[in-house]
Coordinates of C-alpha atoms in Angstrom, one line a residue:
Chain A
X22 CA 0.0 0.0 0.0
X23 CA 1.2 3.3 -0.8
X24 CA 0.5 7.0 -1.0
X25 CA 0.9 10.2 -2.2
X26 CA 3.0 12.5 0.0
X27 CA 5.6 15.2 0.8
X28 CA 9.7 14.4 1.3
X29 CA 10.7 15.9 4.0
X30 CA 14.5 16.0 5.0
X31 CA 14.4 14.9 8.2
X32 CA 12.1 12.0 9.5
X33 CA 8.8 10.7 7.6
X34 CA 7.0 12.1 4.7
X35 CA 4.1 14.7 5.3
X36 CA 0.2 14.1 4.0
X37 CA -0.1 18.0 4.0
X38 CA 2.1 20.9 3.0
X39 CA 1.4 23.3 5.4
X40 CA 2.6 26.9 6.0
X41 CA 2.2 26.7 9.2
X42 CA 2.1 30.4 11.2
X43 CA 3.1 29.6 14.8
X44 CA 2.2 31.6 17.6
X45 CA 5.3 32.0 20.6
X46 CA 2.6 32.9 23.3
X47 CA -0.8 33.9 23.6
X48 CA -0.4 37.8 22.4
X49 CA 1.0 36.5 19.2
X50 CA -1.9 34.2 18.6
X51 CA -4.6 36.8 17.3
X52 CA -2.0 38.1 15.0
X53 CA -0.8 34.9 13.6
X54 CA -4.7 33.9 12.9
X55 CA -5.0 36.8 10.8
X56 CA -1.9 36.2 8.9
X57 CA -3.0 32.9 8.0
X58 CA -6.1 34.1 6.7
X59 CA -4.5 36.0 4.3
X60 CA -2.5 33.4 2.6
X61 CA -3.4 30.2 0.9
X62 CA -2.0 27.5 1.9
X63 CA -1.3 28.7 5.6
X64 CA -3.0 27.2 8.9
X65 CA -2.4 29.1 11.9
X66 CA -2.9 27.3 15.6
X67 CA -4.2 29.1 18.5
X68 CA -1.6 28.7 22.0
X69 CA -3.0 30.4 25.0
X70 CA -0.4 30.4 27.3
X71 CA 3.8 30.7 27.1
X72 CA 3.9 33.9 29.7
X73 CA 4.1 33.6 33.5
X74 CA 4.5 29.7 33.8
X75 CA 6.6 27.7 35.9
X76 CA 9.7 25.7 34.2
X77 CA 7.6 22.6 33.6
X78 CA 4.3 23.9 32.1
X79 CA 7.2 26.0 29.9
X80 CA 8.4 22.9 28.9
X81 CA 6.0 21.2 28.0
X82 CA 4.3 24.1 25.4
X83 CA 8.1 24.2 24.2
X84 CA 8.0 20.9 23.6
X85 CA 4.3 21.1 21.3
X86 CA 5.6 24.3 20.1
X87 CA 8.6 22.9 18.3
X88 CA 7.0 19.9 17.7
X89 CA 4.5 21.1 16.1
X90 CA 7.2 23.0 13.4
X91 CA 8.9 19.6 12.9
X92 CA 5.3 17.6 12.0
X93 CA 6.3 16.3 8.8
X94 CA 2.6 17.8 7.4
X95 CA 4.3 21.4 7.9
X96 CA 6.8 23.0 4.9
X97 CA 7.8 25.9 6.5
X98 CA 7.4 27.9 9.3
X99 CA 6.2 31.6 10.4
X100 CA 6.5 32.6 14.1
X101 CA 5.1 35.7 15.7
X102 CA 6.1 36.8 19.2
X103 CA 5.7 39.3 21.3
X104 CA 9.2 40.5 23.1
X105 CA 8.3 39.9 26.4
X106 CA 7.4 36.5 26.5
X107 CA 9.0 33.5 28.2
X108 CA 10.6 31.8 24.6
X109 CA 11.2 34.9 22.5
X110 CA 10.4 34.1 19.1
X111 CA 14.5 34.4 18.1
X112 CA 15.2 31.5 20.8
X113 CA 12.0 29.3 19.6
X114 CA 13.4 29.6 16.2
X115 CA 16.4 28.5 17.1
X116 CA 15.0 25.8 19.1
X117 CA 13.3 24.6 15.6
X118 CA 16.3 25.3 13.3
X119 CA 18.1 22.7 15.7
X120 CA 15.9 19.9 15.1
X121 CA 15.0 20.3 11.6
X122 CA 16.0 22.0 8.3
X123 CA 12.5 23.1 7.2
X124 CA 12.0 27.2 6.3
X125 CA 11.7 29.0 9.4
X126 CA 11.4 32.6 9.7
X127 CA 10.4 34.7 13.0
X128 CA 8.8 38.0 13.7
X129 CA 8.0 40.5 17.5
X130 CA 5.0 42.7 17.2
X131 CA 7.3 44.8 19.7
X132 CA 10.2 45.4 17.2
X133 CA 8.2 45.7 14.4
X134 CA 6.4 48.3 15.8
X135 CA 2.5 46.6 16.4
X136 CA 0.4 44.3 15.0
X137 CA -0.1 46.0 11.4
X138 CA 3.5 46.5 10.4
X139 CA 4.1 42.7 12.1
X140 CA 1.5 41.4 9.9
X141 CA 2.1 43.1 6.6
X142 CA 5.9 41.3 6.6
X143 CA 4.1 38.1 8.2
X144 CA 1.9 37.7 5.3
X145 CA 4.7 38.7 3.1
X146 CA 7.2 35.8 3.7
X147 CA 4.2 33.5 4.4
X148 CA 3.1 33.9 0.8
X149 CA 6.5 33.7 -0.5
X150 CA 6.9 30.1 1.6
X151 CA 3.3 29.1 0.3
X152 CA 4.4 30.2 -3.2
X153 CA 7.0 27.8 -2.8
X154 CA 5.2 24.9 -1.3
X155 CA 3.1 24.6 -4.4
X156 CA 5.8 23.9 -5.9
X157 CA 6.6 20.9 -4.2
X158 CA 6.0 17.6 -6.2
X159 CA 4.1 14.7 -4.3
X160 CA 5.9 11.5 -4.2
X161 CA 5.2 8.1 -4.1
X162 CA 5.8 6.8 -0.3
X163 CA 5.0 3.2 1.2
X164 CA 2.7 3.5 4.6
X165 CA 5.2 2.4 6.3
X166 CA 5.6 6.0 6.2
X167 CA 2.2 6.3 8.4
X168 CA 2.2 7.7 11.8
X169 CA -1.3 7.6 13.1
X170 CA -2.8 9.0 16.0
X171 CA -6.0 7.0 17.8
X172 CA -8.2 9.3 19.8
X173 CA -12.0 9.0 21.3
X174 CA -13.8 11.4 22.3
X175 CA -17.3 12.2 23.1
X176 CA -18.1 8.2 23.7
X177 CA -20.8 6.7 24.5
X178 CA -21.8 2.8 24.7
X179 CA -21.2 2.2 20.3
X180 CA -17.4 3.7 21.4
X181 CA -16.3 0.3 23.6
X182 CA -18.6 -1.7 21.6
X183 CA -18.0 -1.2 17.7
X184 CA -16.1 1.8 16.7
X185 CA -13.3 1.0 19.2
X186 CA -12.7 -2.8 18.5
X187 CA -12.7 -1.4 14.4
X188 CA -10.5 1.0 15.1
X189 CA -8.0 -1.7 16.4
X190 CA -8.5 -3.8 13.7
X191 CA -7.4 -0.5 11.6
X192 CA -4.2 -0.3 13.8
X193 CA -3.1 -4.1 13.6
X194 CA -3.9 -3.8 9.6
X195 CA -1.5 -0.9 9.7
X196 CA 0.8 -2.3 11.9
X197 CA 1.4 -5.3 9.8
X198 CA 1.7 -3.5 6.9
X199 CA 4.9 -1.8 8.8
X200 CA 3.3 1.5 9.8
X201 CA 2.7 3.1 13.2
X202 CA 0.4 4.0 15.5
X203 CA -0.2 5.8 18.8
X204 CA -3.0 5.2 21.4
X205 CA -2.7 7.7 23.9
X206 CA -5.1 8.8 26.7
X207 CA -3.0 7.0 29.8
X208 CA -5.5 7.9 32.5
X209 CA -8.4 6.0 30.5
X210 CA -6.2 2.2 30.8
X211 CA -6.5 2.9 34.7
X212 CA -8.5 -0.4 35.3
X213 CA -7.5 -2.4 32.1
X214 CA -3.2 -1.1 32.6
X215 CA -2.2 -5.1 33.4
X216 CA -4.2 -6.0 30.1
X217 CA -2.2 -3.2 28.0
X218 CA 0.7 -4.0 29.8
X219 CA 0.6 -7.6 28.5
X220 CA 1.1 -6.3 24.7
X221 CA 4.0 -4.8 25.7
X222 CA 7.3 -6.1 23.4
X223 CA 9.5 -6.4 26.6
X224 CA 9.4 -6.8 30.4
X225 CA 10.9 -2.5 30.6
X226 CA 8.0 -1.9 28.5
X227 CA 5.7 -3.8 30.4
X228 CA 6.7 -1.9 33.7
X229 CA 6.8 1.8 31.7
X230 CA 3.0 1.2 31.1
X231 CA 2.1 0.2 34.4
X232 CA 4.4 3.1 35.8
X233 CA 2.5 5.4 33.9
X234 CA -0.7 4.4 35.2
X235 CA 0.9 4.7 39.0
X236 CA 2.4 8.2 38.2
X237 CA -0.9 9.3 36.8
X238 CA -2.7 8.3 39.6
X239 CA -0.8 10.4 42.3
X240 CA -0.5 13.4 40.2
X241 CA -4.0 13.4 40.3
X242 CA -4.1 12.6 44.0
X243 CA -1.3 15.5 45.0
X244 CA -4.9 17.5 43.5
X245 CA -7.4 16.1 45.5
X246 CA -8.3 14.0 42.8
X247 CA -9.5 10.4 43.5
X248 CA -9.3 8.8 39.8
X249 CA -11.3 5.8 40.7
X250 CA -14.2 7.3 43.0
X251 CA -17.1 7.5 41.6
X252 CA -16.0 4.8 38.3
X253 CA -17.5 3.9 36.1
X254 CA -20.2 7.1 36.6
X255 CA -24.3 6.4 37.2
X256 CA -24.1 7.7 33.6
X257 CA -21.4 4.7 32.6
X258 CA -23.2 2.2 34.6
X259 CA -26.6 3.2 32.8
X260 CA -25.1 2.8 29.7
X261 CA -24.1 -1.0 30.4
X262 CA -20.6 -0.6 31.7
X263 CA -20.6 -2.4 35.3
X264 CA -16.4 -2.0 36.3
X265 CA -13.9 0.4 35.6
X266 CA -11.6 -2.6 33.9
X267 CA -15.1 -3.3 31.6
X268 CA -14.8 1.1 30.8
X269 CA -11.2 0.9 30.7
X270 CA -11.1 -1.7 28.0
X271 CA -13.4 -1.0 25.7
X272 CA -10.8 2.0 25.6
X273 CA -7.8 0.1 25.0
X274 CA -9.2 -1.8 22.3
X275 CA -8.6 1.2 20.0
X276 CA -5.2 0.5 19.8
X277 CA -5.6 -3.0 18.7
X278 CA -3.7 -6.0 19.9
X279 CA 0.2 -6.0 18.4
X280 CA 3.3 -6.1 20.4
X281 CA 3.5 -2.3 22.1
X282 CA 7.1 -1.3 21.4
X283 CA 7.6 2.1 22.7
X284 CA 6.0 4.2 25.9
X285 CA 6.3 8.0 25.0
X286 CA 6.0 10.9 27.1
X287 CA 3.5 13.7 26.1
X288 CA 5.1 15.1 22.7
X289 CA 7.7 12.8 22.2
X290 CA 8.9 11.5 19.1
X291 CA 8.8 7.8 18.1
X292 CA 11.8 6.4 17.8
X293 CA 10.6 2.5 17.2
X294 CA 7.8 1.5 14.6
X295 CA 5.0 -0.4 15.2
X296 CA 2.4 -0.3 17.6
X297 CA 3.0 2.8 20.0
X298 CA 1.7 4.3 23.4
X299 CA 1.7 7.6 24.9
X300 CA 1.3 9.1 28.4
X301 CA -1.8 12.2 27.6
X302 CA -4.2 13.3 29.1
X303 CA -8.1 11.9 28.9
X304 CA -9.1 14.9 27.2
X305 CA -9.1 14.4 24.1
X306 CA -8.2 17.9 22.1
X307 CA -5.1 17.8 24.6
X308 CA -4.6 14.1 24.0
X309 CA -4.3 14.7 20.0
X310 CA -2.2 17.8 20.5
X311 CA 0.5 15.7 22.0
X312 CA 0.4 12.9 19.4
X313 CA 0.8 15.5 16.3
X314 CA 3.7 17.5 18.4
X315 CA 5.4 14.2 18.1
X316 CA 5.1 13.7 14.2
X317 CA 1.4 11.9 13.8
X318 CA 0.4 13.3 10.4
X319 CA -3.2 11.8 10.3
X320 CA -5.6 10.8 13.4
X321 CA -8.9 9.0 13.6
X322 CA -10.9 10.0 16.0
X323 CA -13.6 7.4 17.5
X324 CA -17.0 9.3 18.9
X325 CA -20.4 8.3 20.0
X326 CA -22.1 11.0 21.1
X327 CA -20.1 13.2 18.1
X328 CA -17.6 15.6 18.0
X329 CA -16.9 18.7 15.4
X330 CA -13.0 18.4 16.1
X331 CA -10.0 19.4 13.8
X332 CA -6.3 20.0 13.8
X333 CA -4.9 22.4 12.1
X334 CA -1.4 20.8 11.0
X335 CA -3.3 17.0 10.8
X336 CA -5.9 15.3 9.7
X337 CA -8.7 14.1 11.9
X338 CA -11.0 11.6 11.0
X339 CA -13.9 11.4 12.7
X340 CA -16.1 7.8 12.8
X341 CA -19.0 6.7 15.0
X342 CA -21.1 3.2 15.2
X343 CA -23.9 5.2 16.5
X344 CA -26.4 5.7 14.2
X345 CA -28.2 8.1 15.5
X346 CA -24.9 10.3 15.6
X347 CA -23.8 9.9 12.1
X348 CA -27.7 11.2 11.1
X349 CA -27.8 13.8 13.1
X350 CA -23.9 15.5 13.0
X351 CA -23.0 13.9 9.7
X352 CA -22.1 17.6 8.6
X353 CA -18.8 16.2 10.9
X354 CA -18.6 12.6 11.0
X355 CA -16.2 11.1 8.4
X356 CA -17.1 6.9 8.3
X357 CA -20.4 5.6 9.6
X358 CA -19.3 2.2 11.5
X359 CA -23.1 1.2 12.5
X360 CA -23.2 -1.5 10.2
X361 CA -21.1 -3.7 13.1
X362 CA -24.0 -3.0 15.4
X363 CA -26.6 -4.3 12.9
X364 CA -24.6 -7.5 12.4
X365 CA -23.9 -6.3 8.5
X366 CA -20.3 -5.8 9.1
X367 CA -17.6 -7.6 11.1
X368 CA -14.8 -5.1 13.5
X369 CA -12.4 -6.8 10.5
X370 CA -14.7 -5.9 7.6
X371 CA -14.6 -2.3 9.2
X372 CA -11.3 -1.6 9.7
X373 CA -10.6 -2.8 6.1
X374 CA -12.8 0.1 5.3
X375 CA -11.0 2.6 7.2
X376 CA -7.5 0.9 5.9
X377 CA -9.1 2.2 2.4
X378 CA -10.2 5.7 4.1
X379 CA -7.6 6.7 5.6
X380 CA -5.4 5.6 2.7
X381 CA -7.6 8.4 0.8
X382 CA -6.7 11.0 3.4
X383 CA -3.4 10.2 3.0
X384 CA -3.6 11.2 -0.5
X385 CA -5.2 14.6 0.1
X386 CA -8.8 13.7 0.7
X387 CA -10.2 16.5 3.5
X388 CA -11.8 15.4 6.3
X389 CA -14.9 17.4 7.1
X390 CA -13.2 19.4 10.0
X391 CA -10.5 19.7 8.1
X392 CA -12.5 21.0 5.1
X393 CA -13.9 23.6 7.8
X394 CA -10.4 24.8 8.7
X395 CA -10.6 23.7 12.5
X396 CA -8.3 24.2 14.6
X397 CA -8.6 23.0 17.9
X398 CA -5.7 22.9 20.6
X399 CA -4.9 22.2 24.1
X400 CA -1.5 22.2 25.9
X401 CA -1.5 19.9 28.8
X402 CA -0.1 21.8 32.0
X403 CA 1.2 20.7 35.7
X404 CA 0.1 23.8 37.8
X405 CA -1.1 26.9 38.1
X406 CA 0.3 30.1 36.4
X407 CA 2.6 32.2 38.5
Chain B
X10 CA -32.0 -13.1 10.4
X11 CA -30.4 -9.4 12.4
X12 CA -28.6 -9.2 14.9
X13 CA -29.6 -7.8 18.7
X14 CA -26.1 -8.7 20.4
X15 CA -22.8 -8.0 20.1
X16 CA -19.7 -10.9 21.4
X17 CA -17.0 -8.8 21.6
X18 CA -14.5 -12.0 21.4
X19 CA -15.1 -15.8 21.6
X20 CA -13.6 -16.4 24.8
X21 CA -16.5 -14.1 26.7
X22 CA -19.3 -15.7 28.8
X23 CA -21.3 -12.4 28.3
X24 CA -22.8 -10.2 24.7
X25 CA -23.8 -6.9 25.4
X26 CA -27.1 -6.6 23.6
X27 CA -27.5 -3.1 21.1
X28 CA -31.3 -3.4 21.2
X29 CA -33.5 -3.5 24.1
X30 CA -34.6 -7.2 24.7
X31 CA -37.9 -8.5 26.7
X32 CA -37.8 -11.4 28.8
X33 CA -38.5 -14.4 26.8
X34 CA -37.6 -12.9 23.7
X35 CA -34.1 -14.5 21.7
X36 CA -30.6 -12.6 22.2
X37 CA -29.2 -13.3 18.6
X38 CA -25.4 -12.3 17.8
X39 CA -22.5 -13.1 15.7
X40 CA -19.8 -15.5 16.6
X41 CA -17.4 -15.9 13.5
X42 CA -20.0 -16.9 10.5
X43 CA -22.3 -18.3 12.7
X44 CA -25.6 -17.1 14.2
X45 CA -26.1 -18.2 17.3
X46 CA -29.1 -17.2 19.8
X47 CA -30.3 -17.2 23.4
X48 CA -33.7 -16.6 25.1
X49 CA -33.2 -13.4 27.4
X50 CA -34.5 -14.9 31.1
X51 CA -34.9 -11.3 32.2
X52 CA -35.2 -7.5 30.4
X53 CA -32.0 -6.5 29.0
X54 CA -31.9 -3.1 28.3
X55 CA -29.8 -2.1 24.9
X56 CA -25.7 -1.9 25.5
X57 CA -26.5 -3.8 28.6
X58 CA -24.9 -7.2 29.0
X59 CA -26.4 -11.3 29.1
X60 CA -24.9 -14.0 30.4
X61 CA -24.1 -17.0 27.7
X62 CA -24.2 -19.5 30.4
X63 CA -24.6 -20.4 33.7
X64 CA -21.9 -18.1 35.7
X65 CA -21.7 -19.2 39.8
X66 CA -21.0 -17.0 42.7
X67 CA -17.0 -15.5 42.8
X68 CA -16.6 -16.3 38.9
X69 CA -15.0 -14.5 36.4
X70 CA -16.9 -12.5 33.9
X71 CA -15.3 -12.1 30.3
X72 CA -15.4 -9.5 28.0
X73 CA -13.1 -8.4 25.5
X74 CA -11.5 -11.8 26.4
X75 CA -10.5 -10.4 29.5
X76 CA -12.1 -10.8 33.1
X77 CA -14.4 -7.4 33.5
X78 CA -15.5 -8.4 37.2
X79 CA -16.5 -11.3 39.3
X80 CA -19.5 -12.4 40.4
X81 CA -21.1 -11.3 43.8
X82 CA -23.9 -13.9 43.7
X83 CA -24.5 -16.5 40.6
X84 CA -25.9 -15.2 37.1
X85 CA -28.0 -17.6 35.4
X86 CA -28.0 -18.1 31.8
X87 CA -30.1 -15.5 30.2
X88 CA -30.2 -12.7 33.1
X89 CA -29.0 -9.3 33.1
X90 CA -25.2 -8.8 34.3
X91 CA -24.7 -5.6 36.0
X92 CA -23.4 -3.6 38.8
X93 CA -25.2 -5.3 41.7
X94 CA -24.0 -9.0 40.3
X95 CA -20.4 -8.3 39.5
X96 CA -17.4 -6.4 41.3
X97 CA -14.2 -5.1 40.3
X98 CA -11.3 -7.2 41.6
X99 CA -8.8 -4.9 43.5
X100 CA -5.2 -5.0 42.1
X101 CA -2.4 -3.5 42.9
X102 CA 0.2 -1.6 41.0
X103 CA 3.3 -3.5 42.3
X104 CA 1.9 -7.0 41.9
X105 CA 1.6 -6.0 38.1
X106 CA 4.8 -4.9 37.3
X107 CA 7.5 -8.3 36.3

């Protein structure tokens, strides 16, 4: 199997060729928005923080920040700072010129002399980058190429029951055919950890999922936070799910059953292939933000209750088995997997489908939140801001 | 003949059914090619699990091939497998690490 995509210098090839016009903090954000609306070809992504935050929260939007630049969907990059903020724009471009060769150019609305005279040059060398990007020729790649995300969001009782469990057959199909993937969400295998654990390619691995469960779990508790009271909800338990481990795995299942061979922390980079977890957060726009920061080019997105979610720099490909859902918000979901709860289809038979869907997106086919030009982030943080 | 159930792997002594089902009506679902069917001893409310067979007091209940609970008091075949017949067995962290 093979697609259509973009050579990129360092790491795997890119499904998109994106100008991508990067915010260094929060005051740059409204500006960069409007600079990406003036240029075809540019996405823009909206970062609400990088100013009065303590080392670790810093870190952590550094490493999305950059991460982001280096997503093999992006071309080149513009970024728009401030002056005053924690990672000048100067230092985040150097950050990003370190860890890949791709165009990147930077601009301070303080220098320049405001937002106007910032965005009149920030469209200009956008446009020139864009004008460039066009010229790019696709290429012929094998999937082993693929990085893809798995998210849910928005579930219901079709997420653990059909979408899920096709989903997984989606990631084994890939899987074997030498791609990636990355199931993320690490509070959600709280109650199923031991079964995860049990995929894992070696006994470190197996311990590094379990550990990440543990760690989770106190983080939470160092908040107040009791993970397990009150799971599964009356609302879970109404919907048929009777234990936390019954919730927990119907959650897992998205990510299929091969050997796990790598346990990333938020925003990391792969550096095995194959079936791939990552320590994120349960919410899910936060959840997806860390798997494209560390190079997922496409994600599909199980829902049942629905979702209009999009990513500006990848893909997402929204797919629900609830019926109901596809009718009623099928203005934003991508694949209708009912047919598994009507006995028509088999979770096989379904993920052969999205195999052959995703395939398309690979090859340029918009998703409908892509189409819409969504852009939804959120940077996961450890405390409050100072 | 369509479906009301769904197995989620062979190994499970449960199907969650998709459809509400009345007592004494038949819990159909796929297992591989075949069709194979139940009659529901008690109403099972749609997503809501059945057991496939007789399950006795401090068993394991399977889903996704894996054990989901165990059982507080015995589930007949047919009846309704919820919260107030099945528990979560506490684990720890350490005894799961190797």
């Amino acid at each position: 199997m093979e697609f259509w995509g973009y050579r990129r210098a360092e790491g795997r090839a890119g499904i998109r060729n994106h100008v991508l016009i990067l915010p260094s903090c929060v005051c740059g954000s409204e500006t960069a928005r409007i600079v990406a609306s003036q240029v075809k070809g540019a996405v823009n992504i909206v970062f609400n923080t990088g100013c009065s935050d303590v080392q670790a929260n810093t870190d952590m939007s550094q490493k999305v920040l950059t991460g982001f630049a280096c997503n093999p969907n992006v071309y080149g990059v513009v970024i728009i700072g401030l002056g005053c903020e924690t990672v000048g724009h100067r230092q985040l471009r150097e950050k990003i010129q370190k860890m890949t060769s791709k165009p990147v150019v930077s601009f301070g609305i303080q220098e320049e002399g405001g937002t106007l005279k910032t965005i009149e040059k920030a469209v200009r060398a956008a446009r020139e980058m864009a004008a460039e990007a066009a010229m790019q020729p696709k290429e012929r790649f094998d999937i082993s190429e693929l990085l893809l995300g798995i998210e849910c969001g928005g579930s219901d009782a079709t997420s653990g029951l059909a979408s899920n469990p096709a989903v997984g057959e989606l990631s084994d199909l890939l899987v074997d055919l030498g791609a990636s993937t990355i199931m993320s969400e690490s509070i959600e295998w709280i109650g199923g950890e031991h079964v995860l654990a049990r995929r894992a390619a070696t006994p470190e691995i197996h311990n590094q999922i379990i550990e990440v469960c543990r760690a989770y779990e106190e983080h939470l508790k160092a908040a107040g936070q009791d993970c397990r009271a009150g799971q599964p909800t009356p609302g879970n338990k109404a919907g048929g799910l009777s234990t936390l481990d019954e919730k927990s795995l119907g959650c897992i299942r998205k990510g299929g059953t091969r050997s796990v061979v790598e346990v990333l922390q938020q925003a990391d980079r792969p550096t095995k292939t194959g079936a791939i977890v990552m320590d994120t957060a349960g919410f899910d726009i936060s959840s997806v933000t860390s798997m494209v920061a560390g190079g997922c080019s496409a994600v599909i997105f199980t829902t049942g209750r629905g979702t209009p979610t999009g990513n500006a720099i990848a893909p997402v490909l929204k797919v629900t088995a609830n019926e109901r859902t596809y009718r009623m918000m099928e203005d934003n979901m991508d694949v209708d997997l009912s047919p598994i709860l009507r006995g028509e289809k088999t979770f096989r038979e379904m993920g052969e489908k999205l195999l052959e869907e995703i395939g398309a997106v690979c090859n340029g086919k918009l998703t409908k939140a892509e189409a819409y030009g969504f852009s939804d982030i959120a940077v996961d943080h450890v405390c409050r801001f100072v | 003949m369509t479906i009301n159930a769904i197995l989620l792997d062979e190994k499970d002594n449960v199907v969650t059914c998709v459809q509400d089902v009345k007592a004494g009506e038949e819990v159909v679902y796929r297992a591989g090619d075949n069709l194979c069917t139940l009659i529901a001893a008690q109403p099972i409310p749609a997503c809501h699990k059945v057991a496939l067979q007789d399950i006795g007091k401090g068993k394991d209940v399977i889903k996704y091939g894996e054990m989901i609970g165990r059982t507080s008091s015995p589930i007949a075949k047919g009846c309704h497998v919820n919260e107030y017949n099945i528990y979560s067995v506490p684990r720890d962290y350490d005894s799961e690490l190797v």
